[in-house]
Tab-separated table of C-alpha atoms in Angstrom:
chain	number	residue	atom	x	y	z
A	297	MET	CA	23.502	-8.375	-18.468
A	298	ASN	CA	27.286	-8.626	-17.618
A	299	LEU	CA	29.111	-5.296	-17.268
A	300	LYS	CA	31.758	-6.592	-14.970
A	301	GLY	CA	35.217	-5.090	-15.564
A	302	ARG	CA	33.727	-2.337	-17.927
A	303	ASP	CA	34.930	1.222	-17.792
A	304	PHE	CA	32.310	3.926	-17.452
A	305	LEU	CA	33.904	6.887	-19.344
A	306	THR	CA	31.083	8.179	-21.726
A	307	LEU	CA	27.592	6.908	-22.520
A	308	LYS	CA	28.794	6.871	-26.189
A	309	ASP	CA	30.298	3.473	-24.968
A	310	PHE	CA	27.143	1.975	-23.881
A	311	SER	CA	23.984	0.606	-25.895
A	312	LYS	CA	20.473	1.725	-25.028
A	313	ASP	CA	19.674	-1.578	-23.303
A	314	GLU	CA	22.931	-1.311	-21.116
A	315	ILE	CA	21.925	2.259	-20.054
A	316	LEU	CA	18.452	1.142	-19.253
A	317	TYR	CA	19.773	-1.844	-17.411
A	318	LEU	CA	21.851	0.460	-15.003
A	319	ILE	CA	18.839	2.770	-14.600
A	320	ASP	CA	16.753	-0.111	-13.636
A	321	LEU	CA	19.428	-1.504	-11.371
A	322	ALA	CA	19.876	1.773	-9.651
A	323	ALA	CA	15.907	1.864	-8.977
A	324	GLU	CA	16.176	-1.659	-7.390
A	325	LEU	CA	19.148	-0.573	-5.254
A	326	LYS	CA	17.182	2.641	-4.245
A	327	ASP	CA	14.188	0.468	-3.340
A	328	LYS	CA	16.211	-1.652	-1.098
A	329	LYS	CA	18.014	1.273	0.689
A	330	LYS	CA	14.609	2.695	1.409
A	331	LYS	CA	13.425	-0.740	2.882
A	332	GLY	CA	16.688	-1.050	4.827
A	333	ILE	CA	17.765	-4.231	2.840
A	334	PRO	CA	21.509	-4.229	2.784
A	335	VAL	CA	23.384	-4.833	-0.483
A	336	ASP	CA	26.983	-5.025	0.920
A	337	HIS	CA	28.043	-7.922	-1.206
A	338	HIS	CA	31.453	-6.210	-2.054
A	339	ARG	CA	32.921	-6.479	1.304
A	340	GLY	CA	36.671	-6.428	1.291
A	341	LYS	CA	36.946	-4.435	-1.955
A	342	ASN	CA	38.297	-0.883	-1.995
A	343	VAL	CA	37.854	2.014	-4.526
A	344	ALA	CA	40.176	5.300	-5.240
A	345	LEU	CA	38.314	8.495	-5.773
A	346	ILE	CA	40.702	10.986	-7.596
A	347	PHE	CA	39.318	14.562	-7.480
A	348	GLU	CA	41.294	17.057	-9.381
A	349	LYS	CA	38.025	19.183	-9.104
A	350	THR	CA	36.332	19.399	-5.894
A	351	SER	CA	32.535	18.307	-5.428
A	352	THR	CA	29.786	18.006	-3.045
A	353	ARG	CA	27.465	15.627	-4.624
A	354	THR	CA	29.803	13.514	-6.611
A	355	ARG	CA	32.045	12.838	-3.745
A	356	CYS	CA	29.294	12.095	-1.264
A	357	SER	CA	27.548	9.823	-3.683
A	358	PHE	CA	30.590	7.825	-4.249
A	359	GLU	CA	31.513	7.402	-0.719
A	360	VAL	CA	27.956	6.543	0.419
A	361	ALA	CA	27.424	4.162	-2.471
A	362	ALA	CA	30.718	2.398	-1.831
A	363	HIS	CA	29.823	2.206	1.827
A	364	ASP	CA	26.494	0.627	1.178
A	365	LEU	CA	28.240	-1.862	-1.123
A	366	GLY	CA	30.642	-2.749	1.638
A	367	MET	CA	33.575	-1.051	-0.167
A	368	GLY	CA	36.272	1.051	1.424
A	369	THR	CA	37.296	4.449	-0.163
A	370	THR	CA	40.510	6.492	-0.352
A	371	TYR	CA	39.731	10.147	-1.403
A	372	LEU	CA	42.536	11.932	-3.132
A	373	ASP	CA	41.877	15.740	-3.381
A	374	PRO	CA	43.639	18.144	-5.695
A	375	SER	CA	46.651	18.227	-3.368
A	376	GLY	CA	46.621	14.600	-2.582
A	377	SER	CA	47.526	13.143	-5.757
A	378	GLN	CA	50.533	13.266	-7.764
A	379	ILE	CA	48.704	12.489	-10.972
A	380	GLY	CA	50.252	14.124	-13.952
A	381	LYS	CA	52.573	16.013	-11.762
A	382	LYS	CA	55.412	13.798	-10.291
A	383	GLU	CA	53.760	10.673	-11.715
A	384	SER	CA	52.376	10.005	-15.100
A	385	ILE	CA	48.828	9.168	-15.793
A	386	ALA	CA	49.902	5.811	-17.057
A	387	ASP	CA	51.980	4.901	-13.891
A	388	THR	CA	49.382	6.218	-11.610
A	389	ALA	CA	46.839	3.862	-13.355
A	390	ARG	CA	49.061	0.853	-13.030
A	391	VAL	CA	50.002	1.577	-9.221
A	392	LEU	CA	46.406	2.027	-8.145
A	393	SER	CA	44.861	-0.873	-10.073
A	394	ARG	CA	47.294	-3.037	-8.035
A	395	MET	CA	45.678	-1.859	-4.821
A	396	TYR	CA	41.986	-0.919	-5.652
A	397	ASP	CA	39.124	-2.627	-7.394
A	398	GLY	CA	37.961	0.460	-9.056
A	399	ILE	CA	39.112	4.023	-9.752
A	400	GLU	CA	36.885	7.224	-10.067
A	401	TYR	CA	38.337	10.419	-11.742
A	402	ARG	CA	36.791	13.843	-11.548
A	403	GLY	CA	38.781	16.515	-13.347
A	404	PHE	CA	39.727	18.160	-16.648
A	405	GLY	CA	40.262	16.747	-20.116
A	406	GLN	CA	38.458	13.477	-21.170
A	407	SER	CA	41.807	12.316	-22.490
A	408	ILE	CA	43.026	11.862	-18.858
A	409	VAL	CA	40.325	9.472	-17.782
A	410	GLU	CA	40.744	7.749	-21.029
A	411	GLU	CA	44.377	7.241	-20.251
A	412	LEU	CA	43.627	6.099	-16.883
A	413	ALA	CA	41.414	3.482	-18.260
A	414	LYS	CA	43.810	2.427	-20.824
A	415	TYR	CA	46.477	1.522	-18.311
A	416	SER	CA	44.288	0.292	-15.454
A	417	ASP	CA	43.396	-3.327	-14.922
A	418	VAL	CA	40.349	-2.276	-12.970
A	419	PRO	CA	37.134	-0.343	-14.026
A	420	VAL	CA	37.623	3.347	-14.219
A	421	TRP	CA	34.671	5.668	-13.735
A	422	ASN	CA	34.215	9.083	-15.084
A	423	GLY	CA	32.988	11.390	-12.384
A	424	LEU	CA	33.216	14.488	-14.734
A	425	THR	CA	35.437	15.733	-17.314
A	426	ASN	CA	35.237	18.839	-19.397
A	427	GLU	CA	33.629	16.953	-22.067
A	428	TYR	CA	31.371	14.417	-20.398
A	429	HIS	CA	29.381	13.673	-17.192
A	430	PRO	CA	27.891	10.226	-17.482
A	431	THR	CA	27.010	9.385	-13.907
A	432	GLN	CA	24.883	12.644	-13.755
A	433	MET	CA	22.831	11.317	-17.003
A	434	LEU	CA	21.989	8.221	-15.235
A	435	ALA	CA	20.593	10.237	-12.232
A	436	ASP	CA	18.624	12.533	-14.594
A	437	MET	CA	17.143	9.722	-16.494
A	438	LEU	CA	16.108	7.695	-13.411
A	439	THR	CA	14.533	11.079	-11.898
A	440	ILE	CA	12.531	11.592	-15.220
A	441	LYS	CA	11.432	8.024	-15.293
A	442	GLU	CA	10.293	8.193	-11.634
A	443	HIS	CA	8.406	11.357	-12.407
A	444	PHE	CA	6.822	10.585	-15.820
A	445	GLY	CA	6.854	6.779	-15.667
A	446	ARG	CA	8.676	6.686	-19.146
A	447	LEU	CA	11.585	8.039	-20.917
A	448	GLU	CA	10.835	7.418	-24.640
A	449	GLY	CA	8.841	10.550	-26.181
A	450	ILE	CA	9.780	12.962	-23.381
A	451	HIS	CA	10.399	16.472	-24.881
A	452	PHE	CA	13.683	17.661	-22.934
A	453	THR	CA	15.000	21.198	-23.419
A	454	TYR	CA	18.443	22.335	-22.210
A	455	MET	CA	18.917	26.079	-21.929
A	456	GLY	CA	22.383	27.718	-21.316
A	457	ASP	CA	25.950	26.700	-22.569
A	458	ALA	CA	25.428	23.577	-24.507
A	459	ARG	CA	29.093	23.013	-25.716
A	460	TYR	CA	30.416	21.233	-22.686
A	461	ASN	CA	29.944	18.093	-20.385
A	462	MET	CA	26.263	18.800	-19.410
A	463	GLY	CA	25.114	19.646	-23.055
A	464	ASN	CA	27.072	17.087	-24.691
A	465	SER	CA	26.089	14.271	-22.281
A	466	LEU	CA	22.304	15.130	-22.138
A	467	MET	CA	22.164	15.110	-26.062
A	468	ILE	CA	23.928	11.681	-26.013
A	469	VAL	CA	21.629	10.106	-23.538
A	470	CYS	CA	18.363	11.619	-24.847
A	471	ALA	CA	19.346	10.457	-28.378
A	472	LYS	CA	20.146	6.976	-27.247
A	473	LEU	CA	17.086	6.542	-25.132
A	474	GLY	CA	14.484	8.140	-27.448
A	475	LEU	CA	13.792	11.556	-25.735
A	476	HIS	CA	13.385	14.431	-27.976
A	477	PHE	CA	16.397	16.825	-27.241
A	478	THR	CA	16.346	20.541	-27.856
A	479	ALA	CA	19.262	22.705	-27.127
A	480	CYS	CA	17.721	26.337	-26.772
A	481	THR	CA	20.434	28.822	-26.597
A	482	ASN	CA	22.603	31.560	-28.389
A	483	LYS	CA	24.108	29.797	-31.536
A	484	LYS	CA	27.482	30.457	-30.156
A	485	TYR	CA	26.857	27.961	-27.528
A	486	PHE	CA	25.463	25.086	-29.604
A	487	PRO	CA	26.918	21.707	-29.223
A	488	ASN	CA	29.781	20.579	-31.546
A	489	GLU	CA	28.622	19.896	-35.098
A	490	GLU	CA	30.330	16.414	-35.169
A	491	LEU	CA	28.773	15.438	-32.054
A	492	VAL	CA	25.329	16.609	-33.113
A	493	ALA	CA	25.731	14.497	-36.380
A	494	GLN	CA	26.723	11.521	-34.167
A	495	CYS	CA	23.686	11.961	-32.027
A	496	ARG	CA	21.388	12.115	-34.901
A	497	GLU	CA	22.563	8.925	-35.896
A	498	TYR	CA	21.735	7.540	-32.402
A	499	ALA	CA	18.258	9.265	-32.864
A	500	LYS	CA	17.543	7.324	-35.964
A	501	ALA	CA	17.580	4.003	-34.087
A	502	SER	CA	15.575	5.309	-30.987
A	503	GLY	CA	13.034	7.497	-32.452
A	504	ALA	CA	14.443	10.655	-30.819
A	505	THR	CA	14.915	14.072	-32.349
A	506	ILE	CA	17.860	16.488	-31.997
A	507	THR	CA	16.888	20.431	-32.420
A	508	LEU	CA	18.956	23.418	-31.946
A	509	THR	CA	17.280	26.756	-31.671
A	510	GLU	CA	17.746	30.375	-30.384
A	511	ASP	CA	14.006	30.845	-30.113
A	512	VAL	CA	13.050	30.594	-26.507
A	513	ASP	CA	9.272	30.393	-27.194
A	514	ALA	CA	9.624	27.711	-29.792
A	515	GLY	CA	12.303	25.804	-27.821
A	516	THR	CA	10.467	25.550	-24.639
A	517	LYS	CA	6.817	25.350	-25.826
A	518	GLY	CA	5.299	22.030	-24.581
A	519	ALA	CA	8.613	20.741	-23.049
A	520	ASP	CA	8.274	17.999	-20.361
A	521	VAL	CA	11.617	18.827	-18.908
A	522	ILE	CA	13.403	22.272	-18.689
A	523	TYR	CA	17.066	21.810	-17.789
A	524	THR	CA	19.921	24.346	-17.190
A	525	ASP	CA	23.276	24.466	-15.574
A	526	VAL	CA	25.692	27.143	-14.338
A	527	TRP	CA	26.908	29.502	-17.197
A	528	VAL	CA	30.612	29.167	-16.321
A	529	SER	CA	32.117	25.801	-16.073
A	530	MET	CA	34.348	24.742	-13.241
A	531	GLY	CA	38.007	25.832	-13.916
A	532	GLU	CA	37.115	28.782	-16.430
A	533	PRO	CA	38.449	32.243	-15.560
A	534	GLU	CA	36.182	34.706	-14.077
A	535	ALA	CA	36.615	37.013	-17.053
A	536	VAL	CA	34.244	34.901	-19.101
A	537	TRP	CA	31.313	35.890	-16.832
A	538	GLU	CA	30.521	39.232	-18.561
A	539	GLU	CA	30.253	37.697	-22.029
A	540	ARG	CA	28.171	34.564	-20.710
A	541	ILE	CA	25.737	36.885	-18.912
A	542	HIS	CA	25.401	39.121	-21.938
A	543	ASP	CA	24.808	36.255	-24.341
A	544	LEU	CA	22.741	33.725	-22.031
A	545	LEU	CA	20.530	35.920	-19.892
A	546	PRO	CA	17.770	35.702	-22.488
A	547	TYR	CA	18.013	31.936	-21.802
A	548	GLN	CA	17.532	32.183	-17.985
A	549	VAL	CA	14.771	29.673	-16.771
A	550	ASN	CA	12.046	31.803	-15.286
A	551	LYS	CA	8.400	31.671	-14.719
A	552	LYS	CA	7.604	32.700	-18.256
A	553	VAL	CA	9.721	29.814	-19.622
A	554	MET	CA	7.967	27.358	-17.397
A	555	ASP	CA	4.493	28.676	-18.277
A	556	ASN	CA	5.221	28.429	-21.789
A	557	ALA	CA	6.391	24.864	-21.257
A	558	GLY	CA	3.002	23.933	-19.548
A	559	PRO	CA	1.880	22.764	-16.131
A	560	GLN	CA	3.409	19.255	-16.830
A	561	ALA	CA	6.900	20.519	-17.063
A	562	VAL	CA	9.451	19.864	-14.530
A	563	PHE	CA	12.651	21.873	-13.778
A	564	MET	CA	15.998	20.216	-13.417
A	565	HIS	CA	19.574	21.409	-12.743
A	566	CYS	CA	22.655	19.388	-11.835
A	567	LEU	CA	23.515	21.867	-9.104
A	568	PRO	CA	25.097	23.846	-7.628
A	569	ALA	CA	22.775	26.648	-8.807
A	570	PHE	CA	22.840	30.391	-8.619
A	571	HIS	CA	19.327	31.139	-7.774
A	572	ASP	CA	19.746	33.646	-4.911
A	573	LEU	CA	22.615	35.633	-3.099
A	574	LYS	CA	23.429	32.924	-0.412
A	575	THR	CA	26.743	31.917	-2.009
A	576	THR	CA	29.985	33.715	-2.155
A	577	VAL	CA	29.977	33.372	-6.047
A	578	GLY	CA	26.237	34.630	-6.119
A	579	ALA	CA	27.134	37.706	-4.015
A	580	GLN	CA	30.244	38.488	-6.232
A	581	ILE	CA	28.053	38.395	-9.189
A	582	HIS	CA	25.540	40.738	-7.601
A	583	ASP	CA	28.176	43.104	-6.740
A	584	LYS	CA	29.715	43.100	-10.184
A	585	PHE	CA	26.724	42.798	-12.433
A	586	GLY	CA	23.746	43.559	-10.171
A	587	LEU	CA	22.006	40.284	-10.751
A	588	ASP	CA	20.099	38.594	-7.913
A	589	GLU	CA	19.819	35.287	-9.850
A	590	MET	CA	21.527	33.651	-12.611
A	591	GLU	CA	20.768	30.829	-14.795
A	592	VAL	CA	17.405	30.132	-12.942
A	593	THR	CA	15.316	32.293	-10.855
A	594	ASP	CA	14.660	31.559	-7.170
A	595	GLU	CA	10.811	31.344	-7.974
A	596	VAL	CA	11.369	28.437	-10.299
A	597	PHE	CA	14.035	26.783	-8.317
A	598	GLU	CA	11.949	26.862	-5.270
A	599	SER	CA	8.490	25.979	-7.012
A	600	SER	CA	6.583	22.680	-7.044
A	601	GLN	CA	7.893	21.892	-10.564
A	602	SER	CA	11.403	21.826	-9.406
A	603	ILE	CA	12.644	18.214	-8.824
A	604	VAL	CA	16.292	19.137	-8.386
A	605	PHE	CA	16.624	17.459	-4.965
A	606	ASP	CA	15.119	14.064	-6.139
A	607	GLU	CA	17.711	14.427	-8.854
A	608	ALA	CA	20.557	15.135	-6.497
A	609	GLU	CA	19.591	12.004	-4.262
A	610	ASN	CA	19.585	9.894	-7.327
A	611	ARG	CA	23.305	10.577	-8.017
A	612	MET	CA	24.202	8.226	-5.137
A	613	HIS	CA	21.744	5.596	-6.381
A	614	THR	CA	22.978	5.478	-9.818
A	615	ILE	CA	26.554	5.747	-9.068
A	616	LYS	CA	25.998	2.719	-6.693
A	617	ALA	CA	24.654	0.933	-9.707
A	618	VAL	CA	27.522	1.559	-11.806
A	619	MET	CA	29.983	0.379	-9.246
A	620	ASP	CA	27.822	-2.729	-8.455
A	621	ALA	CA	27.600	-3.614	-12.000
A	622	THR	CA	31.228	-3.191	-13.051
A	623	VAL	CA	33.243	-4.237	-9.983
């Protein structure tokens, strides 16, 4: 399969076979790395990493993956780029694509990465926008396939705020690959109706189902995967915490939820997670609202059902696959 020169902006742009190809390529590259087999066949190439939102996993994944492939990287942090400030997005794309063989963008509106891609002569990769997080999806699907040996027919439940990048992207990838997707949350936090309708069309082809429910017992019963994310997205004001905690605390992933899903269920989270008081934000939430844990309890996070660190590692292998396939 030839994906050379393709942008990677949202999985809506990729077919089921193309997504599965990237997952299989990631598994192959992971196996070679574990065996010490080099894959540095992109020597002499360079990529630009634009981060308007900071990150641990995404930055490390892109840098290590690029290094393994033989590529150099330039990291541009929020203060290190003039994109959209002194230089237009279009001009930035045209300049960088003269110097680099690929451009990663992690930041705010999807329209920004779409405009970068429009004016760039080299592949542009979405490291996260407000609306979509496609590289995380490949990591999640690789992790599920490693654990269960399959993707089709898996019952996948997402709990929390399903309106933004994680809820949107998980619903898309499940619908395309044949996983049964459930958004289990307060109805205020259901995904956009237009995207739900689009995903139901994808599901007709794959055999997937899309379910939206406020009922925790029904939404998690028999689920193979219970997935959650932080309740307040990056860049949102602190003022929304009180409302989110009030609305979403009933949808916290705890032992009762995991027991209802069953012993086969695994817990997943894209990280970082507020499962204890060992972070500055976690301590602040505790001081203000009296909570020791947020979207997931420490008991679940540290349990044998939790595969969050396998998932985190797979960010690097799947990002490597995207770069290898498109550069």
